[in-house]
GROMACS .gro file of N, CA and C in nm:
model
  318
    1UNK      N    1   0.081  -0.121   0.000
    1UNK     CA    2   0.000   0.000   0.000
    1UNK      C    3   0.085   0.127   0.000
    2UNK      N    4   0.193   0.137   0.077
    2UNK     CA    5   0.273   0.259   0.074
    2UNK      C    6   0.327   0.291  -0.065
    3UNK      N    7   0.356   0.188  -0.145
    3UNK     CA    8   0.407   0.212  -0.280
    3UNK      C    9   0.304   0.286  -0.364
    4UNK      N   10   0.178   0.249  -0.351
    4UNK     CA   11   0.071   0.314  -0.427
    4UNK      C   12   0.061   0.461  -0.387
    5UNK      N   13   0.065   0.488  -0.256
    5UNK     CA   14   0.059   0.626  -0.208
    5UNK      C   15   0.177   0.704  -0.261
    6UNK      N   16   0.296   0.648  -0.253
    6UNK     CA   17   0.415   0.718  -0.300
    6UNK      C   18   0.408   0.744  -0.450
    7UNK      N   19   0.360   0.646  -0.528
    7UNK     CA   20   0.346   0.666  -0.672
    7UNK      C   21   0.250   0.780  -0.703
    8UNK      N   22   0.143   0.789  -0.627
    8UNK     CA   23   0.045   0.897  -0.646
    8UNK      C   24   0.112   1.032  -0.627
    9UNK      N   25   0.190   1.047  -0.522
    9UNK     CA   26   0.256   1.174  -0.495
    9UNK      C   27   0.369   1.200  -0.593
   10UNK      N   28   0.433   1.096  -0.641
   10UNK     CA   29   0.537   1.113  -0.743
   10UNK      C   30   0.475   1.167  -0.871
   11UNK      N   31   0.358   1.115  -0.907
   11UNK     CA   32   0.288   1.165  -1.026
   11UNK      C   33   0.250   1.312  -1.009
   12UNK      N   34   0.207   1.349  -0.890
   12UNK     CA   35   0.169   1.488  -0.864
   12UNK      C   36   0.291   1.578  -0.875
   13UNK      N   37   0.403   1.536  -0.819
   13UNK     CA   38   0.525   1.616  -0.829
   13UNK      C   39   0.567   1.631  -0.975
   14UNK      N   40   0.554   1.525  -1.052
   14UNK     CA   41   0.589   1.533  -1.194
   14UNK      C   42   0.497   1.630  -1.268
   15UNK      N   43   0.370   1.630  -1.231
   15UNK     CA   44   0.275   1.722  -1.294
   15UNK      C   45   0.310   1.867  -1.260
   16UNK      N   46   0.345   1.893  -1.134
   16UNK     CA   47   0.386   2.029  -1.094
   16UNK      C   48   0.513   2.070  -1.168
   17UNK      N   49   0.604   1.976  -1.185
   17UNK     CA   50   0.728   2.005  -1.258
   17UNK      C   51   0.697   2.040  -1.403
   18UNK      N   52   0.606   1.968  -1.466
   18UNK     CA   53   0.567   1.998  -1.604
   18UNK      C   54   0.504   2.136  -1.615
   19UNK      N   55   0.419   2.171  -1.519
   19UNK     CA   56   0.357   2.304  -1.519
   19UNK      C   57   0.463   2.412  -1.504
   20UNK      N   58   0.559   2.388  -1.417
   20UNK     CA   59   0.666   2.486  -1.395
   20UNK      C   60   0.747   2.506  -1.523
   21UNK      N   61   0.780   2.397  -1.589
   21UNK     CA   62   0.857   2.407  -1.714
   21UNK      C   63   0.777   2.478  -1.823
   22UNK      N   64   0.648   2.451  -1.830
   22UNK     CA   65   0.563   2.520  -1.928
   22UNK      C   66   0.555   2.669  -1.897
   23UNK      N   67   0.551   2.702  -1.769
   23UNK     CA   68   0.546   2.843  -1.730
   23UNK      C   69   0.676   2.913  -1.766
   24UNK      N   70   0.788   2.844  -1.755
   24UNK     CA   71   0.917   2.903  -1.790
   24UNK      C   72   0.922   2.940  -1.938
   25UNK      N   73   0.859   2.861  -2.022
   25UNK     CA   74   0.858   2.889  -2.165
   25UNK      C   75   0.782   3.018  -2.194
   26UNK      N   76   0.681   3.048  -2.112
   26UNK     CA   77   0.597   3.166  -2.133
   26UNK      C   78   0.652   3.293  -2.069
   27UNK      N   79   0.772   3.289  -2.014
   27UNK     CA   80   0.824   3.405  -1.941
   27UNK      C   81   0.849   3.527  -2.028
   28UNK      N   82   0.868   3.509  -2.155
   28UNK     CA   83   0.883   3.622  -2.247
   28UNK      C   84   0.997   3.714  -2.205
   29UNK      N   85   1.115   3.657  -2.183
   29UNK     CA   86   1.232   3.738  -2.152
   29UNK      C   87   1.245   3.781  -2.007
   30UNK      N   88   1.165   3.728  -1.918
   30UNK     CA   89   1.170   3.768  -1.778
   30UNK      C   90   1.232   3.661  -1.689
   31UNK      N   91   1.316   3.578  -1.746
   31UNK     CA   92   1.377   3.470  -1.668
   31UNK      C   93   1.471   3.522  -1.561
   32UNK      N   94   1.522   3.643  -1.577
   32UNK     CA   95   1.615   3.697  -1.477
   32UNK      C   96   1.543   3.777  -1.369
   33UNK      N   97   1.412   3.787  -1.377
   33UNK     CA   98   1.335   3.863  -1.279
   33UNK      C   99   1.347   3.796  -1.141
   34UNK      N  100   1.356   3.876  -1.035
   34UNK     CA  101   1.368   3.817  -0.899
   34UNK      C  102   1.256   3.720  -0.864
   35UNK      N  103   1.134   3.746  -0.911
   35UNK     CA  104   1.024   3.653  -0.882
   35UNK      C  105   1.052   3.516  -0.942
   36UNK      N  106   1.108   3.516  -1.061
   36UNK     CA  107   1.136   3.388  -1.125
   36UNK      C  108   1.247   3.314  -1.051
   37UNK      N  109   1.346   3.388  -1.004
   37UNK     CA  110   1.453   3.325  -0.926
   37UNK      C  111   1.393   3.260  -0.800
   38UNK      N  112   1.300   3.331  -0.737
   38UNK     CA  113   1.232   3.279  -0.619
   38UNK      C  114   1.156   3.151  -0.653
   39UNK      N  115   1.087   3.150  -0.767
   39UNK     CA  116   1.013   3.031  -0.810
   39UNK      C  117   1.107   2.913  -0.836
   40UNK      N  118   1.221   2.941  -0.898
   40UNK     CA  119   1.317   2.834  -0.925
   40UNK      C  120   1.368   2.772  -0.795
   41UNK      N  121   1.399   2.856  -0.698
   41UNK     CA  122   1.445   2.804  -0.568
   41UNK      C  123   1.335   2.720  -0.502
   42UNK      N  124   1.211   2.766  -0.511
   42UNK     CA  125   1.100   2.691  -0.452
   42UNK      C  126   1.083   2.555  -0.521
   43UNK      N  127   1.096   2.552  -0.653
   43UNK     CA  128   1.082   2.426  -0.726
   43UNK      C  129   1.194   2.330  -0.689
   44UNK      N  130   1.314   2.380  -0.670
   44UNK     CA  131   1.425   2.294  -0.629
   44UNK      C  132   1.398   2.233  -0.492
   45UNK      N  133   1.339   2.313  -0.402
   45UNK     CA  134   1.306   2.261  -0.269
   45UNK      C  135   1.198   2.154  -0.278
   46UNK      N  136   1.099   2.177  -0.363
   46UNK     CA  137   0.991   2.079  -0.379
   46UNK      C  138   1.046   1.948  -0.436
   47UNK      N  139   1.138   1.959  -0.532
   47UNK     CA  140   1.196   1.839  -0.593
   47UNK      C  141   1.268   1.753  -0.490
   48UNK      N  142   1.326   1.815  -0.390
   48UNK     CA  143   1.401   1.742  -0.289
   48UNK      C  144   1.317   1.691  -0.173
   49UNK      N  145   1.188   1.717  -0.175
   49UNK     CA  146   1.101   1.678  -0.064
   49UNK      C  147   1.002   1.571  -0.108
   50UNK      N  148   0.952   1.498  -0.011
   50UNK     CA  149   0.841   1.408  -0.035
   50UNK      C  150   0.713   1.479   0.009
   51UNK      N  151   0.602   1.446  -0.055
   51UNK     CA  152   0.476   1.504  -0.011
   51UNK      C  153   0.441   1.444   0.124
   52UNK      N  154   0.391   1.527   0.213
   52UNK     CA  155   0.355   1.476   0.346
   52UNK      C  156   0.232   1.386   0.339
   53UNK      N  157   0.231   1.287   0.423
   53UNK     CA  158   0.115   1.199   0.435
   53UNK      C  159   0.075   1.197   0.582
   54UNK      N  160  -0.032   1.131   0.611
   54UNK     CA  161  -0.077   1.123   0.750
   54UNK      C  162   0.018   1.039   0.836
   55UNK      N  163   0.111   0.973   0.773
   55UNK     CA  164   0.210   0.895   0.848
   55UNK      C  165   0.321   0.984   0.903
   56UNK      N  166   0.331   1.106   0.850
   56UNK     CA  167   0.428   1.203   0.903
   56UNK      C  168   0.365   1.270   1.024
   57UNK      N  169   0.436   1.269   1.136
   57UNK     CA  170   0.380   1.320   1.261
   57UNK      C  171   0.329   1.463   1.249
   58UNK      N  172   0.404   1.549   1.181
   58UNK     CA  173   0.364   1.689   1.170
   58UNK      C  174   0.239   1.708   1.084
   59UNK      N  175   0.209   1.611   1.000
   59UNK     CA  176   0.096   1.621   0.908
   59UNK      C  177  -0.014   1.520   0.942
   60UNK      N  178  -0.007   1.464   1.059
   60UNK     CA  179  -0.097   1.356   1.099
   60UNK      C  180  -0.245   1.394   1.085
   61UNK      N  181  -0.279   1.517   1.116
   61UNK     CA  182  -0.419   1.559   1.113
   61UNK      C  183  -0.451   1.652   0.995
   62UNK      N  184  -0.359   1.661   0.902
   62UNK     CA  185  -0.379   1.749   0.786
   62UNK      C  186  -0.373   1.668   0.658
   63UNK      N  187  -0.478   1.677   0.582
   63UNK     CA  188  -0.482   1.608   0.453
   63UNK      C  189  -0.445   1.706   0.342
   64UNK      N  190  -0.358   1.664   0.253
   64UNK     CA  191  -0.321   1.748   0.138
   64UNK      C  192  -0.399   1.708   0.014
   65UNK      N  193  -0.494   1.619   0.027
   65UNK     CA  194  -0.570   1.569  -0.088
   65UNK      C  195  -0.641   1.680  -0.164
   66UNK      N  196  -0.700   1.777  -0.094
   66UNK     CA  197  -0.772   1.884  -0.163
   66UNK      C  198  -0.677   1.971  -0.244
   67UNK      N  199  -0.555   1.982  -0.201
   67UNK     CA  200  -0.455   2.058  -0.274
   67UNK      C  201  -0.415   1.986  -0.402
   68UNK      N  202  -0.414   1.855  -0.398
   68UNK     CA  203  -0.365   1.776  -0.510
   68UNK      C  204  -0.472   1.736  -0.610
   69UNK      N  205  -0.599   1.749  -0.575
   69UNK     CA  206  -0.706   1.702  -0.663
   69UNK      C  207  -0.727   1.787  -0.788
   70UNK      N  208  -0.723   1.920  -0.780
   70UNK     CA  209  -0.752   1.997  -0.902
   70UNK      C  210  -0.652   1.967  -1.013
   71UNK      N  211  -0.702   1.969  -1.135
   71UNK     CA  212  -0.614   1.952  -1.251
   71UNK      C  213  -0.561   2.091  -1.288
   72UNK      N  214  -0.455   2.132  -1.222
   72UNK     CA  215  -0.398   2.265  -1.245
   72UNK      C  216  -0.347   2.276  -1.388
   73UNK      N  217  -0.365   2.393  -1.444
   73UNK     CA  218  -0.314   2.418  -1.579
   73UNK      C  219  -0.282   2.566  -1.592
   74UNK      N  220  -0.195   2.598  -1.685
   74UNK     CA  221  -0.161   2.736  -1.712
   74UNK      C  222  -0.265   2.798  -1.802
   75UNK      N  223  -0.292   2.924  -1.780
   75UNK     CA  224  -0.382   2.996  -1.869
   75UNK      C  225  -0.312   3.017  -2.002
   76UNK      N  226  -0.384   3.003  -2.111
   76UNK     CA  227  -0.320   3.028  -2.241
   76UNK      C  228  -0.280   3.175  -2.252
   77UNK      N  229  -0.174   3.199  -2.323
   77UNK     CA  230  -0.128   3.335  -2.343
   77UNK      C  231  -0.229   3.407  -2.432
   78UNK      N  232  -0.279   3.519  -2.382
   78UNK     CA  233  -0.380   3.593  -2.456
   78UNK      C  234  -0.315   3.701  -2.542
   79UNK      N  235  -0.357   3.707  -2.664
   79UNK     CA  236  -0.311   3.812  -2.755
   79UNK      C  237  -0.427   3.910  -2.772
   80UNK      N  238  -0.397   4.037  -2.764
   80UNK     CA  239  -0.498   4.140  -2.778
   80UNK      C  240  -0.465   4.226  -2.899
   81UNK      N  241  -0.566   4.248  -2.979
   81UNK     CA  242  -0.547   4.331  -3.098
   81UNK      C  243  -0.578   4.477  -3.065
   82UNK      N  244  -0.533   4.565  -3.151
   82UNK     CA  245  -0.562   4.708  -3.134
   82UNK      C  246  -0.712   4.733  -3.136
   83UNK      N  247  -0.784   4.659  -3.218
   83UNK     CA  248  -0.930   4.675  -3.227
   83UNK      C  249  -0.998   4.637  -3.095
   84UNK      N  250  -0.946   4.537  -3.025
   84UNK     CA  251  -1.004   4.499  -2.896
   84UNK      C  252  -0.977   4.602  -2.789
   85UNK      N  253  -0.865   4.673  -2.800
   85UNK     CA  254  -0.831   4.776  -2.702
   85UNK      C  255  -0.903   4.908  -2.726
   86UNK      N  256  -0.939   4.935  -2.850
   86UNK     CA  257  -0.992   5.065  -2.889
   86UNK      C  258  -1.107   5.115  -2.801
   87UNK      N  259  -1.205   5.032  -2.762
   87UNK     CA  260  -1.314   5.084  -2.678
   87UNK      C  261  -1.267   5.137  -2.542
   88UNK      N  262  -1.149   5.098  -2.499
   88UNK     CA  263  -1.101   5.138  -2.367
   88UNK      C  264  -1.003   5.255  -2.371
   89UNK      N  265  -0.969   5.300  -2.490
   89UNK     CA  266  -0.873   5.408  -2.505
   89UNK      C  267  -0.944   5.543  -2.504
   90UNK      N  268  -0.875   5.642  -2.451
   90UNK     CA  269  -0.927   5.779  -2.449
   90UNK      C  270  -0.867   5.851  -2.568
   91UNK      N  271  -0.952   5.894  -2.659
   91UNK     CA  272  -0.904   5.961  -2.780
   91UNK      C  273  -0.836   6.093  -2.745
   92UNK      N  274  -0.727   6.120  -2.816
   92UNK     CA  275  -0.656   6.246  -2.798
   92UNK      C  276  -0.565   6.250  -2.677
   93UNK      N  277  -0.562   6.145  -2.599
   93UNK     CA  278  -0.476   6.142  -2.481
   93UNK      C  279  -0.336   6.098  -2.521
   94UNK      N  280  -0.240   6.186  -2.500
   94UNK     CA  281  -0.101   6.156  -2.533
   94UNK      C  282  -0.034   6.102  -2.406
   95UNK      N  283  -0.035   5.972  -2.392
   95UNK     CA  284   0.019   5.911  -2.270
   95UNK      C  285   0.075   5.773  -2.301
   96UNK      N  286   0.153   5.724  -2.209
   96UNK     CA  287   0.205   5.588  -2.221
   96UNK      C  288   0.093   5.491  -2.184
   97UNK      N  289   0.080   5.385  -2.260
   97UNK     CA  290  -0.026   5.288  -2.238
   97UNK      C  291   0.035   5.157  -2.188
   98UNK      N  292  -0.014   5.108  -2.076
   98UNK     CA  293   0.025   4.978  -2.022
   98UNK      C  294  -0.095   4.885  -2.031
   99UNK      N  295  -0.074   4.765  -2.080
   99UNK     CA  296  -0.183   4.669  -2.094
   99UNK      C  297  -0.152   4.547  -2.009
  100UNK      N  298  -0.246   4.514  -1.920
  100UNK     CA  299  -0.235   4.395  -1.836
  100UNK      C  300  -0.349   4.301  -1.872
  101UNK      N  301  -0.316   4.175  -1.895
  101UNK     CA  302  -0.416   4.074  -1.925
  101UNK      C  303  -0.404   3.966  -1.819
  102UNK      N  304  -0.512   3.946  -1.744
  102UNK     CA  305  -0.512   3.850  -1.634
  102UNK      C  306  -0.394   3.874  -1.540
  103UNK      N  307  -0.364   3.999  -1.515
  103UNK     CA  308  -0.258   4.036  -1.423
  103UNK      C  309  -0.118   4.031  -1.481
  104UNK      N  310  -0.105   3.996  -1.608
  104UNK     CA  311   0.027   3.988  -1.672
  104UNK      C  312   0.044   4.104  -1.769
  105UNK      N  313   0.158   4.171  -1.761
  105UNK     CA  314   0.187   4.284  -1.849
  105UNK      C  315   0.210   4.235  -1.990
  106UNK      N  316   0.145   4.296  -2.086
  106UNK     CA  317   0.161   4.262  -2.228
  106UNK      C  318   0.204   4.384  -2.304
   0.00000   0.00000   0.00000
């Protein structure tokens, strides 16, 4: 039985690793950003750890199942055309325009 539990968590770790690698591809030149460095360090720590189970004393009364159940995925990169932005622009305003899509600068 422990082998089955361990395999389940190994699969979850592999899935998180795949998501992380896919996210790295979408960085669009921001690989040197401090946030990304922080993410890389966190992923290295996760790779070196086992997922806690109820057999671990510190996690005896805490289930991580709800954390692991969702099928996490990255949002597709959204492309916005000038025509889609036009209704939100103020005509005649000479200013720098910043566009954020789902919290990401584009």
